[in-house]
Amino acid sequence: MATLKVRKLKSFPAEISVPGDKSISHRAAMFAGMADGTTVIEGFLPSEDCLCSVKAMQAMGAIVEPLEELEGVGLVKLAITGHGPKLKAPAGPVDCGNSGTTIRLLSGILAGQDFTTEMFGDASLSKRPMKRVADPLRLMGAKVEGQGEKICAPLKVTGGNLQAINYTLPMASAQVKSAILLAGLFAPGKTTVIEPVATRNHTERIMSHFGVKWLRDGNAVSVYGGQVPRATDIIVPGDISSAAFWMVAAAASPGQQITLKNVGLNPTRTGVINVLLRMGAHITHSESSSDGEPRGNVVIKGGELNATVIGGAEIPNVIDELPILAVAGALARGNTLIKDAQELRVKETDRIAAVAENLRRMGVEVIEYDDGMEIIGGAKLQGATISTYHDHRIAMAFAIAGLFAEGETIIEGSECINTSYPGFEHDLDLFLKGDNGAAPIPVLSRVPRPVAGRLRAPLD
Ligand code: S3P
């Protein structure tokens, strides 16, 4: 088990470029793998989660060619030649690692295939509910078999002659919406998903990018079956969920300023900026758009943070940022309330319990509710030993908390950070090493270099 040791922050980098967006990287790999030609993906996130999606598509007939890697991060540019929407049966069970996005979105694709596939994952993924995708996919005609009442992984999907459905999501979940839309590509007619609360729309945007027609009518999203994604190169922006850690570090540091470069600014993901603005942070951003996903530089100036209430329709927009926003709440004046966030209980770990437990270890008073928590702000944070429960966002949120604590904070099980942010520890070091005798932090090249020999060999 790896540990990460964090002390009070000593310096402040002027800028950070975070790695590619996780949600978009998964979708880019899947659509490229189902497309009719070769797609070059630039800015790809080579995290363990996204590599599971790439390897799954590779196992089902897509040809993957690594093109460029970035020092300290990994493979950031690759070409995927699709097998077309009708994939090849994989030789064995597909490993989805820790990734809910891989297993749920892939379930939708597999529902449209003429073979049976088994998917499995790590201990955390094997506890997460897959019933939410099994229910609609069964309605469409696929056979989905899993473990117990929650239909957990290992999950076996047998594709069938699908029929289009109209389905109202029982919970706000972009993964479930996406699984149904992906299955809808294989069902004759119009498949419609109604989402009571808007969730991230990366699947809709990437469908447009790959020439797949879909429509939105109010809170209903529909797709027509029988369409073949057209291979189209794509540039993935930086992940705002990864940028969020540095946003909070800067927002809570009066007199400091940081520029986060090339961050994805899709409005279904920018809730974290709105919450921090409400808390009193000074944030500005420039915006450009390409490949259907807005992106830009975000500048944050630190100040005194004030408590806020986070709830309602805003929750899906900040769902992955709630652990670090809870840390922001602990650093703010007043009591911050997070409500309507029961979905946090079924993430990589129960994030309400994990955040409350670890904040308490650092000396913060927290009242836990079924659907959120109240954080009593303003306490002086104390260094502590943090249990990550193998959850990358818990590990990173508390590494940031450690920057504001007296004494040492030890993040136990920090290897899980690679799930979404390879290179996080290097970026964190930029805050930890001052000029009082510490070794200089190696400057990593920000210019990707070609993968030696342009290996056509499959990823292993
Ligand atoms: C994701 C959707 C969200 C989010 C996850 C990524 C996606 O999950 O928490 O990290 O890429 O669609 P839910 O659909 O379970 O809310």
Short mmCIF file of C-alpha atoms and ligand atoms in Angstrom, two decimals:
data_model
loop_
_atom_site.label_atom_id
_atom_site.label_comp_id
_atom_site.label_asym_id
_atom_site.label_seq_id
_atom_site.Cartn_x
_atom_site.Cartn_y
_atom_site.Cartn_z
CA MET A 1 0.00 0.00 0.00
CA ALA A 2 1.44 3.40 -0.99
CA THR A 3 1.32 6.35 1.37
CA LEU A 4 1.50 10.02 0.56
CA LYS A 5 2.80 12.46 3.18
CA VAL A 6 1.59 16.05 3.08
CA ARG A 7 2.65 19.07 5.14
CA LYS A 8 1.51 22.66 5.24
CA LEU A 9 1.86 24.37 1.85
CA LYS A 10 5.04 26.33 1.35
CA SER A 11 4.82 27.70 -2.15
CA PHE A 12 2.37 28.29 -4.91
CA PRO A 13 2.86 27.37 -8.59
CA ALA A 14 1.75 30.01 -11.08
CA GLU A 15 0.00 27.47 -13.29
CA ILE A 16 -0.94 23.81 -13.59
CA SER A 17 -2.18 21.84 -16.60
CA VAL A 18 -4.37 19.01 -15.40
CA PRO A 19 -4.62 15.78 -17.42
CA GLY A 20 -7.51 14.98 -19.75
CA ASP A 21 -11.15 14.68 -18.80
CA LYS A 22 -12.04 11.21 -17.53
CA SER A 23 -15.65 11.14 -18.74
CA ILE A 24 -14.73 12.35 -22.22
CA SER A 25 -11.72 9.99 -22.51
CA HIS A 26 -13.92 6.95 -21.76
CA ARG A 27 -16.47 8.02 -24.33
CA ALA A 28 -13.84 8.87 -26.94
CA ALA A 29 -12.36 5.35 -26.61
CA MET A 30 -15.76 3.69 -26.85
CA PHE A 31 -17.08 5.70 -29.80
CA ALA A 32 -13.76 5.38 -31.65
CA GLY A 33 -13.87 1.61 -31.06
CA MET A 34 -17.37 1.41 -32.60
CA ALA A 35 -16.62 3.81 -35.46
CA ASP A 36 -16.06 3.12 -39.13
CA GLY A 37 -12.41 4.26 -39.40
CA THR A 38 -9.46 5.65 -37.44
CA THR A 39 -9.86 8.29 -34.73
CA VAL A 40 -6.88 10.10 -33.23
CA ILE A 41 -7.54 11.04 -29.60
CA GLU A 42 -5.36 13.82 -28.21
CA GLY A 43 -5.32 14.94 -24.58
CA PHE A 44 -6.45 11.43 -23.57
CA LEU A 45 -6.40 10.66 -19.83
CA PRO A 46 -4.17 7.60 -19.34
CA SER A 47 -5.60 6.82 -15.92
CA GLU A 48 -6.28 3.23 -14.87
CA ASP A 49 -10.03 3.79 -15.36
CA CYS A 50 -9.80 5.05 -18.93
CA LEU A 51 -7.22 2.45 -19.93
CA CYS A 52 -9.79 -0.19 -18.91
CA SER A 53 -12.16 1.24 -21.52
CA VAL A 54 -9.44 1.29 -24.20
CA LYS A 55 -8.39 -2.29 -23.44
CA ALA A 56 -12.01 -3.44 -23.47
CA MET A 57 -12.53 -1.98 -26.95
CA GLN A 58 -9.22 -3.53 -28.03
CA ALA A 59 -10.35 -6.93 -26.73
CA MET A 60 -13.47 -6.54 -28.87
CA GLY A 61 -11.71 -5.85 -32.15
CA ALA A 62 -10.62 -2.20 -32.13
CA ILE A 63 -7.00 -1.58 -33.13
CA VAL A 64 -5.17 0.70 -30.70
CA GLU A 65 -1.99 2.50 -31.68
CA PRO A 66 -0.19 4.47 -28.93
CA LEU A 67 1.18 7.69 -30.44
CA GLU A 68 2.50 10.07 -27.78
CA GLU A 69 3.20 10.09 -24.09
CA LEU A 70 3.71 12.87 -21.58
CA GLU A 71 6.42 12.58 -18.92
CA GLY A 72 4.96 11.68 -15.55
CA VAL A 73 1.47 11.18 -16.97
CA GLY A 74 1.55 8.46 -19.65
CA LEU A 75 -0.12 7.86 -23.00
CA VAL A 76 -1.89 11.07 -24.06
CA LYS A 77 -2.33 10.55 -27.79
CA LEU A 78 -3.49 7.37 -29.47
CA ALA A 79 -5.20 6.24 -32.62
CA ILE A 80 -8.11 3.83 -32.45
CA THR A 81 -9.36 2.07 -35.55
CA GLY A 82 -12.91 1.01 -34.89
CA HIS A 83 -14.38 -2.43 -35.51
CA GLY A 84 -17.73 -0.84 -36.32
CA PRO A 85 -20.69 -0.97 -33.95
CA LYS A 86 -20.92 -4.77 -34.17
CA LEU A 87 -17.90 -5.81 -32.15
CA LYS A 88 -15.94 -9.06 -31.93
CA ALA A 89 -16.57 -11.33 -28.92
CA PRO A 90 -13.66 -10.90 -26.46
CA ALA A 91 -11.52 -13.96 -25.73
CA GLY A 92 -12.27 -13.81 -22.00
CA PRO A 93 -13.93 -11.73 -19.28
CA VAL A 94 -13.39 -7.96 -19.52
CA ASP A 95 -11.60 -6.26 -16.59
CA CYS A 96 -13.28 -2.96 -15.67
CA GLY A 97 -10.94 -2.29 -12.74
CA ASN A 98 -12.36 0.40 -10.45
CA SER A 99 -14.37 2.02 -13.20
CA GLY A 100 -18.12 2.48 -12.93
CA THR A 101 -18.10 4.38 -16.21
CA THR A 102 -16.45 1.48 -18.06
CA ILE A 103 -18.80 -1.21 -16.77
CA ARG A 104 -22.01 0.82 -17.11
CA LEU A 105 -21.40 2.36 -20.52
CA LEU A 106 -19.99 -0.90 -21.86
CA SER A 107 -23.15 -2.68 -20.67
CA GLY A 108 -25.10 -0.48 -23.07
CA ILE A 109 -22.79 -1.35 -25.98
CA LEU A 110 -22.80 -5.06 -25.10
CA ALA A 111 -26.59 -5.09 -24.98
CA GLY A 112 -26.44 -4.58 -28.75
CA GLN A 113 -23.95 -7.36 -29.53
CA ASP A 114 -24.73 -10.92 -30.65
CA PHE A 115 -22.61 -12.57 -27.97
CA THR A 116 -22.28 -12.93 -24.21
CA THR A 117 -19.60 -11.00 -22.31
CA GLU A 118 -18.63 -11.13 -18.69
CA MET A 119 -17.29 -8.00 -17.01
CA PHE A 120 -15.62 -7.91 -13.61
CA GLY A 121 -13.91 -5.31 -11.45
CA ASP A 122 -12.03 -4.71 -8.21
CA ALA A 123 -13.50 -5.08 -4.72
CA SER A 124 -14.99 -1.55 -4.78
CA LEU A 125 -16.60 -1.90 -8.21
CA SER A 126 -17.97 -5.33 -7.26
CA LYS A 127 -20.03 -3.69 -4.48
CA ARG A 128 -21.61 -0.98 -6.65
CA PRO A 129 -25.19 -1.28 -7.94
CA MET A 130 -25.52 -2.36 -11.58
CA LYS A 131 -29.28 -2.88 -11.26
CA ARG A 132 -29.69 0.69 -12.45
CA VAL A 133 -28.35 -0.31 -15.89
CA ALA A 134 -29.66 -3.90 -15.80
CA ASP A 135 -33.29 -2.74 -15.44
CA PRO A 136 -33.52 -0.58 -18.60
CA LEU A 137 -31.29 -2.89 -20.67
CA ARG A 138 -33.51 -5.88 -19.77
CA LEU A 139 -36.54 -3.83 -20.83
CA MET A 140 -34.82 -3.35 -24.17
CA GLY A 141 -34.39 -7.13 -24.54
CA ALA A 142 -30.84 -7.80 -23.31
CA LYS A 143 -30.08 -10.51 -20.77
CA VAL A 144 -28.13 -9.05 -17.83
CA GLU A 145 -27.01 -11.32 -15.00
CA GLY A 146 -25.25 -10.11 -11.87
CA GLN A 147 -24.81 -10.90 -8.20
CA GLY A 148 -27.48 -10.43 -5.55
CA GLU A 149 -30.27 -7.90 -5.35
CA LYS A 150 -28.10 -4.98 -6.47
CA ILE A 151 -27.00 -7.00 -9.56
CA CYS A 152 -23.34 -6.41 -8.76
CA ALA A 153 -20.33 -7.40 -10.88
CA PRO A 154 -19.27 -9.87 -12.20
CA LEU A 155 -21.91 -8.91 -14.73
CA LYS A 156 -22.81 -11.02 -17.75
CA VAL A 157 -24.51 -9.29 -20.68
CA THR A 158 -26.02 -11.21 -23.56
CA GLY A 159 -27.00 -8.89 -26.37
CA GLY A 160 -30.25 -9.39 -28.11
CA ASN A 161 -32.64 -8.07 -30.66
CA LEU A 162 -33.14 -4.83 -28.84
CA GLN A 163 -36.26 -2.75 -28.89
CA ALA A 164 -36.40 1.00 -28.35
CA ILE A 165 -37.77 2.20 -25.02
CA ASN A 166 -38.91 5.38 -23.30
CA TYR A 167 -37.27 5.39 -19.90
CA THR A 168 -37.44 7.81 -17.00
CA LEU A 169 -34.27 7.65 -14.92
CA PRO A 170 -35.04 6.84 -11.27
CA MET A 171 -31.85 8.65 -10.21
CA ALA A 172 -29.67 11.41 -11.68
CA SER A 173 -26.99 9.38 -13.43
CA ALA A 174 -25.11 10.23 -16.60
CA GLN A 175 -23.76 6.69 -16.67
CA VAL A 176 -27.22 5.15 -16.78
CA LYS A 177 -28.43 7.72 -19.33
CA SER A 178 -25.39 6.92 -21.47
CA ALA A 179 -25.81 3.13 -21.22
CA ILE A 180 -29.38 3.44 -22.52
CA LEU A 181 -28.42 5.82 -25.34
CA LEU A 182 -25.57 3.49 -26.38
CA ALA A 183 -27.94 0.51 -26.41
CA GLY A 184 -30.39 2.72 -28.34
CA LEU A 185 -27.89 2.77 -31.22
CA PHE A 186 -28.67 -0.94 -31.69
CA ALA A 187 -32.47 -0.74 -31.33
CA PRO A 188 -34.63 0.02 -34.37
CA GLY A 189 -36.58 3.26 -33.83
CA LYS A 190 -36.26 5.99 -31.24
CA THR A 191 -34.94 5.34 -27.73
CA THR A 192 -35.69 8.10 -25.24
CA VAL A 193 -34.26 8.77 -21.79
CA ILE A 194 -36.01 11.27 -19.56
CA GLU A 195 -33.80 12.76 -16.87
CA PRO A 196 -35.62 14.49 -14.01
CA VAL A 197 -32.44 16.43 -13.19
CA ALA A 198 -29.89 17.32 -15.87
CA THR A 199 -26.64 15.34 -15.74
CA ARG A 200 -23.36 15.76 -17.65
CA ASN A 201 -24.02 15.69 -21.39
CA HIS A 202 -20.71 14.35 -22.73
CA THR A 203 -22.38 11.37 -24.41
CA GLU A 204 -24.75 13.67 -26.32
CA ARG A 205 -21.87 15.95 -27.36
CA ILE A 206 -19.64 13.09 -28.45
CA MET A 207 -22.50 11.55 -30.44
CA SER A 208 -22.68 14.81 -32.44
CA HIS A 209 -18.90 14.75 -32.82
CA PHE A 210 -19.07 11.23 -34.30
CA GLY A 211 -21.98 12.18 -36.57
CA VAL A 212 -24.63 10.31 -34.58
CA LYS A 213 -27.99 12.09 -34.62
CA TRP A 214 -29.85 12.63 -31.38
CA LEU A 215 -32.37 15.14 -30.11
CA ARG A 216 -33.25 16.88 -26.90
CA ASP A 217 -36.81 17.90 -26.04
CA GLY A 218 -36.94 19.48 -22.59
CA ASN A 219 -35.55 16.87 -20.24
CA ALA A 220 -35.84 14.03 -22.79
CA VAL A 221 -32.87 12.85 -24.88
CA SER A 222 -33.50 10.55 -27.85
CA VAL A 223 -31.37 8.64 -30.29
CA TYR A 224 -32.28 6.65 -33.41
CA GLY A 225 -30.98 3.11 -33.80
CA GLY A 226 -28.91 1.84 -36.71
CA GLN A 227 -26.41 4.70 -36.90
CA VAL A 228 -22.69 4.07 -37.38
CA PRO A 229 -20.34 6.50 -35.57
CA ARG A 230 -18.07 8.24 -38.09
CA ALA A 231 -14.41 8.28 -37.03
CA THR A 232 -13.43 11.89 -36.24
CA ASP A 233 -10.28 13.05 -34.46
CA ILE A 234 -10.91 14.55 -31.04
CA ILE A 235 -8.99 16.69 -28.54
CA VAL A 236 -9.97 16.06 -24.92
CA PRO A 237 -9.84 19.10 -22.57
CA GLY A 238 -8.35 18.94 -19.06
CA ASP A 239 -10.60 17.49 -16.36
CA ILE A 240 -12.41 20.12 -14.27
CA SER A 241 -12.86 17.46 -11.55
CA SER A 242 -9.05 17.23 -11.28
CA ALA A 243 -8.66 21.02 -11.54
CA ALA A 244 -11.11 21.33 -8.62
CA PHE A 245 -8.42 20.24 -6.14
CA TRP A 246 -6.15 23.14 -7.10
CA MET A 247 -9.14 25.51 -7.32
CA VAL A 248 -9.88 24.89 -3.66
CA ALA A 249 -6.19 25.10 -2.66
CA ALA A 250 -6.00 28.52 -4.31
CA ALA A 251 -9.45 29.77 -3.27
CA ALA A 252 -8.59 29.17 0.39
CA SER A 253 -5.17 30.90 0.21
CA PRO A 254 -5.53 34.67 0.59
CA GLY A 255 -3.08 36.57 -1.62
CA GLN A 256 -2.34 33.60 -3.90
CA GLN A 257 -3.30 33.10 -7.51
CA ILE A 258 -3.16 30.14 -9.87
CA THR A 259 -4.00 29.62 -13.54
CA LEU A 260 -5.37 26.22 -14.50
CA LYS A 261 -4.79 25.69 -18.19
CA ASN A 262 -7.08 24.16 -20.80
CA VAL A 263 -9.81 23.03 -18.41
CA GLY A 264 -13.07 21.56 -19.75
CA LEU A 265 -15.84 24.10 -19.15
CA ASN A 266 -18.93 22.17 -20.21
CA PRO A 267 -21.76 23.91 -18.28
CA THR A 268 -22.97 20.54 -16.96
CA ARG A 269 -19.64 20.27 -15.12
CA THR A 270 -18.81 23.82 -13.97
CA GLY A 271 -20.88 23.72 -10.77
CA VAL A 272 -17.68 23.70 -8.71
CA ILE A 273 -16.83 27.17 -10.04
CA ASN A 274 -20.31 28.44 -9.15
CA VAL A 275 -20.09 27.02 -5.63
CA LEU A 276 -16.65 28.52 -5.01
CA LEU A 277 -17.81 31.90 -6.37
CA ARG A 278 -20.72 31.73 -3.93
CA MET A 279 -18.24 31.02 -1.15
CA GLY A 280 -16.37 34.19 -2.01
CA ALA A 281 -13.56 32.95 -4.28
CA HIS A 282 -12.38 35.15 -7.14
CA ILE A 283 -12.52 33.11 -10.33
CA THR A 284 -12.40 34.19 -13.95
CA HIS A 285 -12.17 32.08 -17.07
CA SER A 286 -11.61 32.52 -20.75
CA GLU A 287 -13.52 30.20 -23.02
CA SER A 288 -12.98 28.71 -26.42
CA SER A 289 -14.73 25.76 -27.94
CA SER A 290 -13.66 22.94 -30.17
CA ASP A 291 -14.83 19.39 -30.73
CA GLY A 292 -18.13 20.31 -29.12
CA GLU A 293 -16.64 20.67 -25.63
CA PRO A 294 -15.96 24.18 -24.25
CA ARG A 295 -12.57 24.67 -22.64
CA GLY A 296 -10.39 27.50 -21.32
CA ASN A 297 -7.97 28.77 -18.69
CA VAL A 298 -9.33 29.30 -15.20
CA VAL A 299 -7.71 31.90 -12.91
CA ILE A 300 -8.39 31.66 -9.17
CA LYS A 301 -7.39 34.27 -6.59
CA GLY A 302 -7.48 33.28 -2.96
CA GLY A 303 -9.46 35.00 -0.20
CA GLU A 304 -11.56 34.30 2.87
CA LEU A 305 -14.17 31.63 2.11
CA ASN A 306 -17.70 31.70 3.50
CA ALA A 307 -20.04 28.76 4.07
CA THR A 308 -22.73 27.83 1.54
CA VAL A 309 -25.54 25.36 0.89
CA ILE A 310 -25.04 22.84 -1.93
CA GLY A 311 -28.12 20.88 -2.98
CA GLY A 312 -31.00 20.31 -5.39
CA ALA A 313 -30.45 20.38 -9.15
CA GLU A 314 -26.88 21.54 -8.62
CA ILE A 315 -25.82 18.16 -7.17
CA PRO A 316 -25.24 16.17 -10.41
CA ASN A 317 -23.12 19.07 -11.66
CA VAL A 318 -20.77 18.86 -8.64
CA ILE A 319 -21.16 15.19 -7.73
CA ASP A 320 -17.47 14.32 -8.13
CA GLU A 321 -16.31 17.58 -6.52
CA LEU A 322 -18.29 17.18 -3.27
CA PRO A 323 -15.39 15.64 -1.29
CA ILE A 324 -13.10 18.59 -2.09
CA LEU A 325 -15.98 21.07 -1.63
CA ALA A 326 -16.50 19.55 1.83
CA VAL A 327 -12.84 20.35 2.53
CA ALA A 328 -13.50 23.91 1.28
CA GLY A 329 -16.42 24.00 3.74
CA ALA A 330 -14.07 23.04 6.58
CA LEU A 331 -11.76 25.92 5.61
CA ALA A 332 -14.63 28.42 5.35
CA ARG A 333 -16.29 30.66 7.91
CA GLY A 334 -19.69 29.26 8.99
CA ASN A 335 -21.43 25.94 8.45
CA THR A 336 -21.60 24.43 4.98
CA LEU A 337 -24.54 22.13 4.19
CA ILE A 338 -24.44 19.46 1.48
CA LYS A 339 -27.87 17.92 0.85
CA ASP A 340 -29.73 15.84 -1.79
CA ALA A 341 -26.46 13.98 -2.42
CA GLN A 342 -27.46 10.41 -1.50
CA GLU A 343 -25.76 9.24 -4.73
CA LEU A 344 -22.46 9.88 -2.90
CA ARG A 345 -23.16 6.74 -0.88
CA VAL A 346 -22.77 4.50 -3.97
CA LYS A 347 -19.58 5.96 -5.44
CA GLU A 348 -16.14 4.27 -5.31
CA THR A 349 -16.78 4.23 -1.57
CA ASP A 350 -19.53 5.75 0.60
CA ARG A 351 -18.19 9.27 0.17
CA ILE A 352 -20.44 10.81 2.84
CA ALA A 353 -19.09 8.41 5.48
CA ALA A 354 -15.49 8.65 4.21
CA VAL A 355 -15.46 12.47 4.11
CA ALA A 356 -17.11 12.79 7.54
CA GLU A 357 -14.73 10.26 9.11
CA ASN A 358 -11.58 11.84 7.69
CA LEU A 359 -12.64 15.44 8.43
CA ARG A 360 -13.27 14.39 12.03
CA ARG A 361 -9.79 12.85 12.19
CA MET A 362 -8.47 16.29 11.21
CA GLY A 363 -10.39 17.98 14.00
CA VAL A 364 -13.46 19.17 12.09
CA GLU A 365 -16.96 18.73 13.46
CA VAL A 366 -19.30 17.11 10.94
CA ILE A 367 -22.96 16.16 11.21
CA GLU A 368 -23.75 13.30 8.86
CA TYR A 369 -27.16 12.94 7.14
CA ASP A 370 -28.49 10.20 4.84
CA ASP A 371 -28.16 12.56 1.88
CA GLY A 372 -25.20 14.71 2.85
CA MET A 373 -23.53 16.45 5.76
CA GLU A 374 -23.10 19.70 7.62
CA ILE A 375 -19.53 20.82 8.07
CA ILE A 376 -18.73 23.16 10.93
CA GLY A 377 -16.24 25.52 9.33
CA GLY A 378 -13.40 27.50 10.79
CA ALA A 379 -11.65 24.82 12.87
CA LYS A 380 -7.86 24.65 12.74
CA LEU A 381 -7.09 21.50 10.75
CA GLN A 382 -4.75 18.98 12.40
CA GLY A 383 -2.60 16.56 10.44
CA ALA A 384 -3.97 13.02 10.64
CA THR A 385 -3.80 9.59 9.08
CA ILE A 386 -6.38 9.43 6.31
CA SER A 387 -8.13 6.26 5.10
CA THR A 388 -8.89 6.55 1.41
CA TYR A 389 -11.05 3.41 1.22
CA HIS A 390 -9.38 2.99 -2.16
CA ASP A 391 -11.21 6.07 -3.47
CA HIS A 392 -9.11 8.44 -5.58
CA ARG A 393 -11.18 11.54 -4.83
CA ILE A 394 -11.03 10.94 -1.07
CA ALA A 395 -7.23 10.60 -1.33
CA MET A 396 -6.82 13.83 -3.31
CA ALA A 397 -9.36 15.88 -1.33
CA PHE A 398 -7.52 15.06 1.91
CA ALA A 399 -4.10 15.68 0.37
CA ILE A 400 -5.39 19.24 -0.22
CA ALA A 401 -6.75 19.41 3.35
CA GLY A 402 -3.24 18.39 4.48
CA LEU A 403 -1.83 21.52 2.83
CA PHE A 404 -3.82 23.57 5.36
CA ALA A 405 -3.20 21.41 8.45
CA GLU A 406 -0.75 21.73 11.30
CA GLY A 407 1.67 18.79 11.25
CA GLU A 408 1.78 15.87 8.89
CA THR A 409 -1.12 14.29 7.04
CA ILE A 410 -0.61 10.72 5.88
CA ILE A 411 -2.78 9.49 3.03
CA GLU A 412 -2.88 5.71 3.28
CA GLY A 413 -3.50 3.81 0.07
CA SER A 414 -2.63 6.73 -2.20
CA GLU A 415 -2.05 4.45 -5.22
CA CYS A 416 -5.78 4.81 -5.97
CA ILE A 417 -5.05 8.35 -7.22
CA ASN A 418 -3.99 6.79 -10.54
CA THR A 419 -7.64 5.97 -11.13
CA SER A 420 -8.16 9.51 -12.38
CA TYR A 421 -5.06 11.72 -11.97
CA PRO A 422 -1.69 10.29 -12.98
CA GLY A 423 0.88 12.95 -12.05
CA PHE A 424 -1.09 14.30 -9.07
CA GLU A 425 1.78 13.76 -6.64
CA HIS A 426 4.15 15.71 -8.86
CA ASP A 427 1.70 18.61 -9.05
CA LEU A 428 1.14 18.45 -5.28
CA ASP A 429 4.90 18.68 -4.76
CA LEU A 430 4.80 22.13 -6.36
CA PHE A 431 2.98 23.30 -3.21
CA LEU A 432 5.12 21.39 -0.73
CA LYS A 433 8.66 22.31 -1.64
CA GLY A 434 9.67 25.76 -0.45
CA ASP A 435 13.06 27.38 -0.90
CA ASN A 436 14.37 26.40 2.56
CA GLY A 437 16.82 23.80 1.44
CA ALA A 438 14.36 21.38 -0.16
CA ALA A 439 15.41 19.58 -3.33
CA PRO A 440 14.10 21.32 -6.43
CA ILE A 441 11.08 19.67 -8.01
CA PRO A 442 12.02 18.17 -11.37
CA VAL A 443 10.35 20.13 -14.13
CA LEU A 444 8.49 17.64 -16.29
CA SER A 445 8.34 18.19 -20.00
CA ARG A 446 4.94 19.48 -21.03
CA VAL A 447 5.64 18.49 -24.61
CA PRO A 448 4.42 14.99 -25.44
CA ARG A 449 7.00 12.74 -27.08
CA PRO A 450 6.29 10.04 -29.66
CA VAL A 451 5.91 6.52 -28.30
CA ALA A 452 9.06 4.64 -29.36
CA GLY A 453 8.62 2.85 -32.65
CA ARG A 454 4.92 3.76 -32.77
CA LEU A 455 4.12 0.39 -31.27
CA ARG A 456 1.21 -1.24 -32.98
CA ALA A 457 1.34 -3.94 -30.34
CA PRO A 458 -1.79 -4.19 -28.21
CA LEU A 459 -1.72 -2.45 -24.84
CA ASP A 460 -1.07 -4.99 -22.13
C1 S3P B 1 -19.76 9.87 -14.88
C2 S3P B 1 -20.95 10.11 -14.24
C3 S3P B 1 -21.05 10.25 -12.78
C4 S3P B 1 -19.71 10.55 -12.14
C5 S3P B 1 -18.63 9.65 -12.66
C6 S3P B 1 -18.47 9.80 -14.16
C7 S3P B 1 -19.76 9.71 -16.33
O1 S3P B 1 -21.53 9.04 -12.24
O2 S3P B 1 -19.81 10.45 -10.75
O3 S3P B 1 -17.38 9.95 -12.06
O4 S3P B 1 -18.68 9.74 -16.96
O5 S3P B 1 -20.84 9.56 -16.91
P1 S3P B 1 -23.11 8.72 -12.12
O6 S3P B 1 -23.66 8.50 -13.46
O7 S3P B 1 -23.15 7.46 -11.29
O8 S3P B 1 -23.69 9.90 -11.41
#
